[in-house]
PDB file of N, CA, C and O in Angstrom:
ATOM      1  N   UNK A 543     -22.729  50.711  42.482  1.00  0.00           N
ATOM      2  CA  UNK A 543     -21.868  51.273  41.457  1.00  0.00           C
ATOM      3  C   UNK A 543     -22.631  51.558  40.175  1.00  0.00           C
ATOM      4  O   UNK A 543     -22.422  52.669  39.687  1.00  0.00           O
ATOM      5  N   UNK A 544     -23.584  50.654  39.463  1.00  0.00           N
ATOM      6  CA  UNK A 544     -24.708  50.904  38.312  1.00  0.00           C
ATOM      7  C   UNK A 544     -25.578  51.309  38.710  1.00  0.00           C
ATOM      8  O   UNK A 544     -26.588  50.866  38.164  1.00  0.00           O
ATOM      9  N   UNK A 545     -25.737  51.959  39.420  1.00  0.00           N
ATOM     10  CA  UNK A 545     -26.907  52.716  40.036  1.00  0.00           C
ATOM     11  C   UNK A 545     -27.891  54.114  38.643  1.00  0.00           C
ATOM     12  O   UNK A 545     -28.989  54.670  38.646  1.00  0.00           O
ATOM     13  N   UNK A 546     -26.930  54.115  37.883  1.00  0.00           N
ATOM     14  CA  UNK A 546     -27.601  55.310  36.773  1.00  0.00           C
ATOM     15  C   UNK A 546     -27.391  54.630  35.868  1.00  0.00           C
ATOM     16  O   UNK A 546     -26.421  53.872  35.823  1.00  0.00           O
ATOM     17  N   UNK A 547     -28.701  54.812  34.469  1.00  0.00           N
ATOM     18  CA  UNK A 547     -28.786  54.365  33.503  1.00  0.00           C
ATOM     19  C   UNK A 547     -27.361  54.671  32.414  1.00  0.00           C
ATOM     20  O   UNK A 547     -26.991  54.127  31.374  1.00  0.00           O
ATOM     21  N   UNK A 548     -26.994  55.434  32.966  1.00  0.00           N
ATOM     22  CA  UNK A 548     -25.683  55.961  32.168  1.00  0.00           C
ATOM     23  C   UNK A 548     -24.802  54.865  32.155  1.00  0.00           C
ATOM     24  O   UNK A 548     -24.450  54.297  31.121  1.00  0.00           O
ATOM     25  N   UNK A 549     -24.245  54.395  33.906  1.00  0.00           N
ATOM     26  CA  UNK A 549     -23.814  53.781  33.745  1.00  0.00           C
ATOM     27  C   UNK A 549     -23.878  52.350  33.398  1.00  0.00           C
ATOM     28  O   UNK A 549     -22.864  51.710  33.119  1.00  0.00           O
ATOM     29  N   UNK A 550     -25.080  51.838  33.414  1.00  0.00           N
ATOM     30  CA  UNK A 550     -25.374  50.450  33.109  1.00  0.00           C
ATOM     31  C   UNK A 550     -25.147  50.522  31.387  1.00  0.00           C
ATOM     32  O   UNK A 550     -24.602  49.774  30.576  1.00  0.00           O
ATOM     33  N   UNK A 551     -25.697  51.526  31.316  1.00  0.00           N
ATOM     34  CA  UNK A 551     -25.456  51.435  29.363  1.00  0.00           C
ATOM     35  C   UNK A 551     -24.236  51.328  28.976  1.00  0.00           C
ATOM     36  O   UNK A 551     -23.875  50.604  28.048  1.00  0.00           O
ATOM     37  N   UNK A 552     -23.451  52.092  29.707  1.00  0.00           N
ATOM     38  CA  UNK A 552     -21.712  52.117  29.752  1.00  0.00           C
ATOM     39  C   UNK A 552     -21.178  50.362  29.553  1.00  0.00           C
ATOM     40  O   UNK A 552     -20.622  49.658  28.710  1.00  0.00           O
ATOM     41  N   UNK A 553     -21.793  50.247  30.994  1.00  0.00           N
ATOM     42  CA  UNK A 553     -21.006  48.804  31.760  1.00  0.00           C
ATOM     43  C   UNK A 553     -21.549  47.873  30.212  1.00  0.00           C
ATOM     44  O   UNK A 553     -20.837  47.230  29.441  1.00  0.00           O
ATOM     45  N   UNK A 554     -22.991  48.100  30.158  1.00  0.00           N
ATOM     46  CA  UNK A 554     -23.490  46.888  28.680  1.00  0.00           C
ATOM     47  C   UNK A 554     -22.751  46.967  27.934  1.00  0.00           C
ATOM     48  O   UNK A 554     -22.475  45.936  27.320  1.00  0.00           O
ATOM     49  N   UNK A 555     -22.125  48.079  27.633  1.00  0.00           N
ATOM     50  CA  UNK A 555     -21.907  47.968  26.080  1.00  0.00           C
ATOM     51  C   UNK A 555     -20.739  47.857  25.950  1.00  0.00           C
ATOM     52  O   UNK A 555     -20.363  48.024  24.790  1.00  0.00           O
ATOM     53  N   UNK A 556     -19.619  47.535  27.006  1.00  0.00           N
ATOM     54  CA  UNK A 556     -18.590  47.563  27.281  1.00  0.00           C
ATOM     55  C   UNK A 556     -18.286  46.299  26.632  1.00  0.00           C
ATOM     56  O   UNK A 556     -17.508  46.097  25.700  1.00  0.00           O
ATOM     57  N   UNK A 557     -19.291  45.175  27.504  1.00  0.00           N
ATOM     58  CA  UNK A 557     -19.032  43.968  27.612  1.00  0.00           C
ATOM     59  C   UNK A 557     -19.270  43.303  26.494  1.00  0.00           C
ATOM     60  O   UNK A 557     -18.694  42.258  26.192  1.00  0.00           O
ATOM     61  N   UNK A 558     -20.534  44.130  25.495  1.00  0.00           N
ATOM     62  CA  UNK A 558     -20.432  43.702  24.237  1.00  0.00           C
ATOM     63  C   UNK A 558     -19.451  43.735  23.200  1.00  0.00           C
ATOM     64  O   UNK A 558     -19.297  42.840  22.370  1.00  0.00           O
ATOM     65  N   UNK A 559     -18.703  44.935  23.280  1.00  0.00           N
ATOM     66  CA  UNK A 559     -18.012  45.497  22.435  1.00  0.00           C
ATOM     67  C   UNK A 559     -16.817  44.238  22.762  1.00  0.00           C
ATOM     68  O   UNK A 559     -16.164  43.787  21.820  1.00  0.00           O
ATOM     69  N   UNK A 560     -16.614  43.744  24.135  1.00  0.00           N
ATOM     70  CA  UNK A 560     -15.831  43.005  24.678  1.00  0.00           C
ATOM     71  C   UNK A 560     -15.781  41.634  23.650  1.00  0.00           C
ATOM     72  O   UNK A 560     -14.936  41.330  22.808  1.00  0.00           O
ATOM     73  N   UNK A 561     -17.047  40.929  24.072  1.00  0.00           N
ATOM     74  CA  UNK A 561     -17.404  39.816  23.461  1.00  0.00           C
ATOM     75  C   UNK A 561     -17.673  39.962  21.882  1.00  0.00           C
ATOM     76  O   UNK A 561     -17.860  38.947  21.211  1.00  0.00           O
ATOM     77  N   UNK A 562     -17.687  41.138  21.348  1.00  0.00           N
ATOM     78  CA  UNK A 562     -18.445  41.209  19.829  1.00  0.00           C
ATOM     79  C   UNK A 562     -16.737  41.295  19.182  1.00  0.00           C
ATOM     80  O   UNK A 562     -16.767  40.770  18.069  1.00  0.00           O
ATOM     81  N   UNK A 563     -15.358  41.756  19.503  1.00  0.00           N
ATOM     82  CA  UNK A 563     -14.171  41.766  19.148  1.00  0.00           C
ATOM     83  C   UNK A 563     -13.591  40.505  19.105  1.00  0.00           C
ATOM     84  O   UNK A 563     -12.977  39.961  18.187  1.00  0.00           O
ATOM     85  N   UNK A 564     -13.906  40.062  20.370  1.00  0.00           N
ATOM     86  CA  UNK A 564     -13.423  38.816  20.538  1.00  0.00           C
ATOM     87  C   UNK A 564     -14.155  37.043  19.170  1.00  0.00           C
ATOM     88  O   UNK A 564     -13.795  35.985  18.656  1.00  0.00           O
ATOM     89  N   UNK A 565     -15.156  37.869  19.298  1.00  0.00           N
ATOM     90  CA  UNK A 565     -15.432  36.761  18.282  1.00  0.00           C
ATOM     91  C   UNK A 565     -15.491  37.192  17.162  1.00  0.00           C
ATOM     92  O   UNK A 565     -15.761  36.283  16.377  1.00  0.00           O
ATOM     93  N   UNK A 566     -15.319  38.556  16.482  1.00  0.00           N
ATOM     94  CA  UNK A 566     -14.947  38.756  15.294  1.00  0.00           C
ATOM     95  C   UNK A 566     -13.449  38.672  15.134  1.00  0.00           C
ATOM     96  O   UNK A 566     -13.137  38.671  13.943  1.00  0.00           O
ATOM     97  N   UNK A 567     -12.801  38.628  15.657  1.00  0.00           N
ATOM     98  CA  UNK A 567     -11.118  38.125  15.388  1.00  0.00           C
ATOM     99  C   UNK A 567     -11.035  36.411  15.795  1.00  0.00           C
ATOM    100  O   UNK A 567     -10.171  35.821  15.147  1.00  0.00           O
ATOM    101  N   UNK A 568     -11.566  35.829  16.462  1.00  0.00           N
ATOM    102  CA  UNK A 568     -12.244  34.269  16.214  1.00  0.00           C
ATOM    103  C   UNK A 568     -11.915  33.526  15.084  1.00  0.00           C
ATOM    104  O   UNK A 568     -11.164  32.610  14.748  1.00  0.00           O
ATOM    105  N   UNK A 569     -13.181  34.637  14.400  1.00  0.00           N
ATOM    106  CA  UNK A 569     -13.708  34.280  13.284  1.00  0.00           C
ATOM    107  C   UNK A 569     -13.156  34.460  11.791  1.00  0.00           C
ATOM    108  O   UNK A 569     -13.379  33.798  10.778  1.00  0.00           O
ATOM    109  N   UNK A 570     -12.186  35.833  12.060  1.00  0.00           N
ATOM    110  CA  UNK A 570     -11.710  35.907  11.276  1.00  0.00           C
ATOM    111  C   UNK A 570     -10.317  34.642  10.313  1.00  0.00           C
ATOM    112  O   UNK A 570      -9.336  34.478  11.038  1.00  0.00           O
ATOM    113  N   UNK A 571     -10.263  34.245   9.600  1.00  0.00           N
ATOM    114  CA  UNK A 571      -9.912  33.237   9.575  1.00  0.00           C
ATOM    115  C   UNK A 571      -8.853  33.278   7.686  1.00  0.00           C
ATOM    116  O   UNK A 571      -8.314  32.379   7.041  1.00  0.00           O
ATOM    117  N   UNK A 572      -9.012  34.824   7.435  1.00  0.00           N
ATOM    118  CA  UNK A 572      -8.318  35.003   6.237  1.00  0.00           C
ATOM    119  C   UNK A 572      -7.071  36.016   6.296  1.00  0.00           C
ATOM    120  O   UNK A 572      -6.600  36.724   5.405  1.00  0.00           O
ATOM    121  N   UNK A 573      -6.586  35.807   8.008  1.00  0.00           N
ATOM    122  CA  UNK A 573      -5.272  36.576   7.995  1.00  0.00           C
ATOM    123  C   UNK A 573      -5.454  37.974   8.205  1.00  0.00           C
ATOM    124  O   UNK A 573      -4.610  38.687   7.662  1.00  0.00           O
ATOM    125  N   UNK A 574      -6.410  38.579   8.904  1.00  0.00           N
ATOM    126  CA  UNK A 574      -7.477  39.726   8.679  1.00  0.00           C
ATOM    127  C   UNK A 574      -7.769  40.063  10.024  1.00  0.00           C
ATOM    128  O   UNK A 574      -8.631  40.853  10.407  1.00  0.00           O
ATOM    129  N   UNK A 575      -6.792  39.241  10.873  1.00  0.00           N
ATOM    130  CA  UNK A 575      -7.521  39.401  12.423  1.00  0.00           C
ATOM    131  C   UNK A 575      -7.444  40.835  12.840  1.00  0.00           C
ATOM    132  O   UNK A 575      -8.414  41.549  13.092  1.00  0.00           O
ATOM    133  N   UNK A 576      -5.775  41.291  12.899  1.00  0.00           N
ATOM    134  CA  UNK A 576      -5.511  43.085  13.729  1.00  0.00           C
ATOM    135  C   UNK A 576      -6.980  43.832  12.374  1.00  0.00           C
ATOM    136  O   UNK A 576      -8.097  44.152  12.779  1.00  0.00           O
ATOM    137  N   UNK A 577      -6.721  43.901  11.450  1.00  0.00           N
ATOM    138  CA  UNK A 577      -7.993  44.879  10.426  1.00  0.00           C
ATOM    139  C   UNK A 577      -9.305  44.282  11.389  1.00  0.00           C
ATOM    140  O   UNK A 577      -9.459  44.991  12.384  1.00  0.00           O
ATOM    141  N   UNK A 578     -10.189  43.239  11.313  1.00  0.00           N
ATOM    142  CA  UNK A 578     -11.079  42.808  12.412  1.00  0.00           C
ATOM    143  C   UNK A 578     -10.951  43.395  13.598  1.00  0.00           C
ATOM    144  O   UNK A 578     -12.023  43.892  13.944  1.00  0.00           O
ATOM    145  N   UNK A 579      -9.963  43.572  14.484  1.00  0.00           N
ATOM    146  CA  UNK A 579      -9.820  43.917  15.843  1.00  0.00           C
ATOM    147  C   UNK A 579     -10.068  45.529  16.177  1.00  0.00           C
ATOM    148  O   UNK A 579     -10.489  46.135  17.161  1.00  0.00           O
ATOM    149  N   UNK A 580      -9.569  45.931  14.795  1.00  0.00           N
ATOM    150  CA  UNK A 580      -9.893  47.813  14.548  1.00  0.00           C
ATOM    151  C   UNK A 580     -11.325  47.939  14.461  1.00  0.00           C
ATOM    152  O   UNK A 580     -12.000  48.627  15.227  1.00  0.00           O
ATOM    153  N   UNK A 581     -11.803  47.195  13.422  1.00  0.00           N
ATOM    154  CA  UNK A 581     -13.324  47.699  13.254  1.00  0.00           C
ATOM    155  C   UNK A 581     -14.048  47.262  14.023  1.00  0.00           C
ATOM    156  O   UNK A 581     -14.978  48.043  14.223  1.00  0.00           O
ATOM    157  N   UNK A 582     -14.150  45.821  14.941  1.00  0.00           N
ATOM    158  CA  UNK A 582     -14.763  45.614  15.963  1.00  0.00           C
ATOM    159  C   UNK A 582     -14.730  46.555  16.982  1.00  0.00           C
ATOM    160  O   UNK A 582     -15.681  47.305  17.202  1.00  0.00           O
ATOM    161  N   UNK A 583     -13.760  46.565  17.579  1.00  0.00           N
ATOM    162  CA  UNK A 583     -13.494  48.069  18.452  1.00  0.00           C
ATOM    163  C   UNK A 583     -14.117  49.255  18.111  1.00  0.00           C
ATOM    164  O   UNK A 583     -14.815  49.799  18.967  1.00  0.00           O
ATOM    165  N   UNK A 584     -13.990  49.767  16.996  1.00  0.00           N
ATOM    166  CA  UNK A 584     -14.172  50.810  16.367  1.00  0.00           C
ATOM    167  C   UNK A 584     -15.849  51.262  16.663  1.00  0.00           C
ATOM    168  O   UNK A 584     -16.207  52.315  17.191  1.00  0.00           O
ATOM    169  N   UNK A 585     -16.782  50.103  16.143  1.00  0.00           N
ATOM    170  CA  UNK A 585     -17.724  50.263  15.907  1.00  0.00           C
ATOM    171  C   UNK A 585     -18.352  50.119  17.387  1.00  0.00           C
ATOM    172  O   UNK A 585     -19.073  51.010  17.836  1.00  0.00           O
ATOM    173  N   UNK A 586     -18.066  49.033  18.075  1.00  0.00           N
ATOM    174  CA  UNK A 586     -18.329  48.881  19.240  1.00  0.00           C
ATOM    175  C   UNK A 586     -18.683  50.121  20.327  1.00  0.00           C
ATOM    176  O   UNK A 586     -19.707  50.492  20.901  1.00  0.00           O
ATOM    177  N   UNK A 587     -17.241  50.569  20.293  1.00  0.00           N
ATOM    178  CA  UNK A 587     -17.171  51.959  21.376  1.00  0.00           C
ATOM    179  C   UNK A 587     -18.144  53.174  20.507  1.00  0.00           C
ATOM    180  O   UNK A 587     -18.623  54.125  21.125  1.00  0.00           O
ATOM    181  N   UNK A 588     -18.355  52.992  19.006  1.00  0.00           N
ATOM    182  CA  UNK A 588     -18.737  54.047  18.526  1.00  0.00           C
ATOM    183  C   UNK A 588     -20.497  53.538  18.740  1.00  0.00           C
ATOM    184  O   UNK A 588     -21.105  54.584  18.512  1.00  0.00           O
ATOM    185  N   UNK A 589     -21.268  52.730  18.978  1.00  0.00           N
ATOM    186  CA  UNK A 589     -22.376  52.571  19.982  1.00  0.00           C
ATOM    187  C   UNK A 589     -22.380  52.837  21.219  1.00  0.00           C
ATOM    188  O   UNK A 589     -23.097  53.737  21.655  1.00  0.00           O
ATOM    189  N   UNK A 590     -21.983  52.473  21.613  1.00  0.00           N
ATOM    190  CA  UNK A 590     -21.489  52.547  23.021  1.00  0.00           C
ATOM    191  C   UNK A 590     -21.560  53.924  23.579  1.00  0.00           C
ATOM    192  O   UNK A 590     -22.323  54.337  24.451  1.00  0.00           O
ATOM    193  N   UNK A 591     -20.631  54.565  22.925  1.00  0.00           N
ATOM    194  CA  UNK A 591     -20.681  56.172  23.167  1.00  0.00           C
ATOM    195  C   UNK A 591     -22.119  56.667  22.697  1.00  0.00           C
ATOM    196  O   UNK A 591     -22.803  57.284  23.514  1.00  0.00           O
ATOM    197  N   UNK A 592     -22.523  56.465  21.637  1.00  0.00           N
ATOM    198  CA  UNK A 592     -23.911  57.119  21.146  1.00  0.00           C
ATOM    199  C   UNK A 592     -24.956  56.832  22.103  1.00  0.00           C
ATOM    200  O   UNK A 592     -25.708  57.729  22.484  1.00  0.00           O
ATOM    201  N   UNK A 593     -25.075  55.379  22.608  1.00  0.00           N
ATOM    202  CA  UNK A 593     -26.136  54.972  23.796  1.00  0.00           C
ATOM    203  C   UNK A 593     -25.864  55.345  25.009  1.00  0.00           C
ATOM    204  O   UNK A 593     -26.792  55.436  25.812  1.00  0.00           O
ATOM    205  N   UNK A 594     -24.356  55.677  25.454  1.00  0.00           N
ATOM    206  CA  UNK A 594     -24.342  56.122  26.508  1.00  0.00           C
ATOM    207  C   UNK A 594     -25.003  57.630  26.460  1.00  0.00           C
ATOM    208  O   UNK A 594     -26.149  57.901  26.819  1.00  0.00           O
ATOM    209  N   UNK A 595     -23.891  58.680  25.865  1.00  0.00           N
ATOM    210  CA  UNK A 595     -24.767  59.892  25.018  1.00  0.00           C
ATOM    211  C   UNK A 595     -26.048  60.273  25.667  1.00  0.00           C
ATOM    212  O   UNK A 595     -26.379  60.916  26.664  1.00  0.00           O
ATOM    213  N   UNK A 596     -26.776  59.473  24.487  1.00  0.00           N
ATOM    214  CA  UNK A 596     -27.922  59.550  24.492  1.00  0.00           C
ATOM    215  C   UNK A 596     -28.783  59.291  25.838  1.00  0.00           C
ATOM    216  O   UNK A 596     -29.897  59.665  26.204  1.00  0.00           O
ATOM    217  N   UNK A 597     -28.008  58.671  26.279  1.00  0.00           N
ATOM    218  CA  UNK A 597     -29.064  58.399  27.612  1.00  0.00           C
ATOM    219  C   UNK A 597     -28.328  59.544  28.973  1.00  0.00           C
ATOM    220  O   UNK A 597     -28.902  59.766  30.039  1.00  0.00           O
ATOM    221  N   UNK A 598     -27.438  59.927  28.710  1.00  0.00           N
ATOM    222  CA  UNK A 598     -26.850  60.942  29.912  1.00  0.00           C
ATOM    223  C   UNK A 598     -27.792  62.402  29.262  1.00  0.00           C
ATOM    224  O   UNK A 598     -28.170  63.299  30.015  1.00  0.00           O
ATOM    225  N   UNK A 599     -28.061  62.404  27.722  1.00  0.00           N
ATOM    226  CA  UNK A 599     -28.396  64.100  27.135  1.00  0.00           C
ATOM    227  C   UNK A 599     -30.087  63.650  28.053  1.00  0.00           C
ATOM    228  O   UNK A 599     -30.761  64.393  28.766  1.00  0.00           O
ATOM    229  N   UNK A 600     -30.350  62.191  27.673  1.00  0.00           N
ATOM    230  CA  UNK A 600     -31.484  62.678  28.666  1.00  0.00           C
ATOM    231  C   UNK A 600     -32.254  62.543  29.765  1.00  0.00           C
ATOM    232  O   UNK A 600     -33.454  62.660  30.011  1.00  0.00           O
ATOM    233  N   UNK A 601     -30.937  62.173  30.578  1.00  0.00           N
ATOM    234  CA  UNK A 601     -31.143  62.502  31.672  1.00  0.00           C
ATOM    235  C   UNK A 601     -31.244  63.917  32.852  1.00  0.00           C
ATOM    236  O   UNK A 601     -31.757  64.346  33.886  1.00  0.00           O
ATOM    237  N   UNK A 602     -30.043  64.247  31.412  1.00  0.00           N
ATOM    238  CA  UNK A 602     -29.584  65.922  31.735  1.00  0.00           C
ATOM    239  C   UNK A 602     -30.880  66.951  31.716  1.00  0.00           C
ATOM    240  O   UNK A 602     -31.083  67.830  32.554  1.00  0.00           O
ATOM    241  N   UNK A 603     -31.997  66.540  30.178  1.00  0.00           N
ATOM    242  CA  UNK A 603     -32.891  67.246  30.147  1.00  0.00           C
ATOM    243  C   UNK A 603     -34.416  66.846  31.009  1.00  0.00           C
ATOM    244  O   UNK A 603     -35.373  67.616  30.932  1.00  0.00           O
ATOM    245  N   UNK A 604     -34.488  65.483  31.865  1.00  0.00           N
ATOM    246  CA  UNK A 604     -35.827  65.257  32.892  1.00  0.00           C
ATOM    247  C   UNK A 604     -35.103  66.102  34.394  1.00  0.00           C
ATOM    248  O   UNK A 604     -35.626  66.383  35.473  1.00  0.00           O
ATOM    249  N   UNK A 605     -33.821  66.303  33.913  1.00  0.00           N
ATOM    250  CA  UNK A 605     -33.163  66.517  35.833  1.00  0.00           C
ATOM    251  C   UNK A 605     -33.271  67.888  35.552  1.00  0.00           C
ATOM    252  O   UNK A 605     -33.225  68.456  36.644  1.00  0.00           O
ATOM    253  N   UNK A 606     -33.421  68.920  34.427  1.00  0.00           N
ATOM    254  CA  UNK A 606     -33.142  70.406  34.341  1.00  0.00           C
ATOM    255  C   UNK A 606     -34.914  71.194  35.367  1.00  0.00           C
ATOM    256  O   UNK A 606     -36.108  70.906  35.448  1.00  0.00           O
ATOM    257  N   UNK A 607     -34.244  71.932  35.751  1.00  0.00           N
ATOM    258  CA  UNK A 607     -35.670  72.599  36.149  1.00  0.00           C
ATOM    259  C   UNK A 607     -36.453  73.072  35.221  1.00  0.00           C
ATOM    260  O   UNK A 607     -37.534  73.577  35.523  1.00  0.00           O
TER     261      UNK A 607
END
């Protein structure tokens, strides 16, 4: 199923974004958790997408003839 770098970058960053929400709403501890839960997310998927991105644009350009 992870057989392409695409998707392993996908699956990684999934799990971070997973674990990096989860302990920033944890942590949050001043009533701030849902605002925490937006920007964790937020930022998360918004790596996520850029590393995935980035690694499908270049794959697209070693696979072009």
């Amino acid at each position: 199923m992870l057989k392409t770098p695409v998707r392993k970058n996908l699956a990684i960053g999934l799990v971070i974004t997973t674990f990096m929400t989860t302990l920033m709403v944890v942590m949050a501890d001043d009533g701030s958790k849902m605002e925490e839960f937006r920007m964790s997310l937020m930022v998360g998927f918004l790596i996520t997408g850029a590393v995935t991105g980035g690694t499908w644009l270049l794959q697209r350009k070693r696979s072009a003839p």
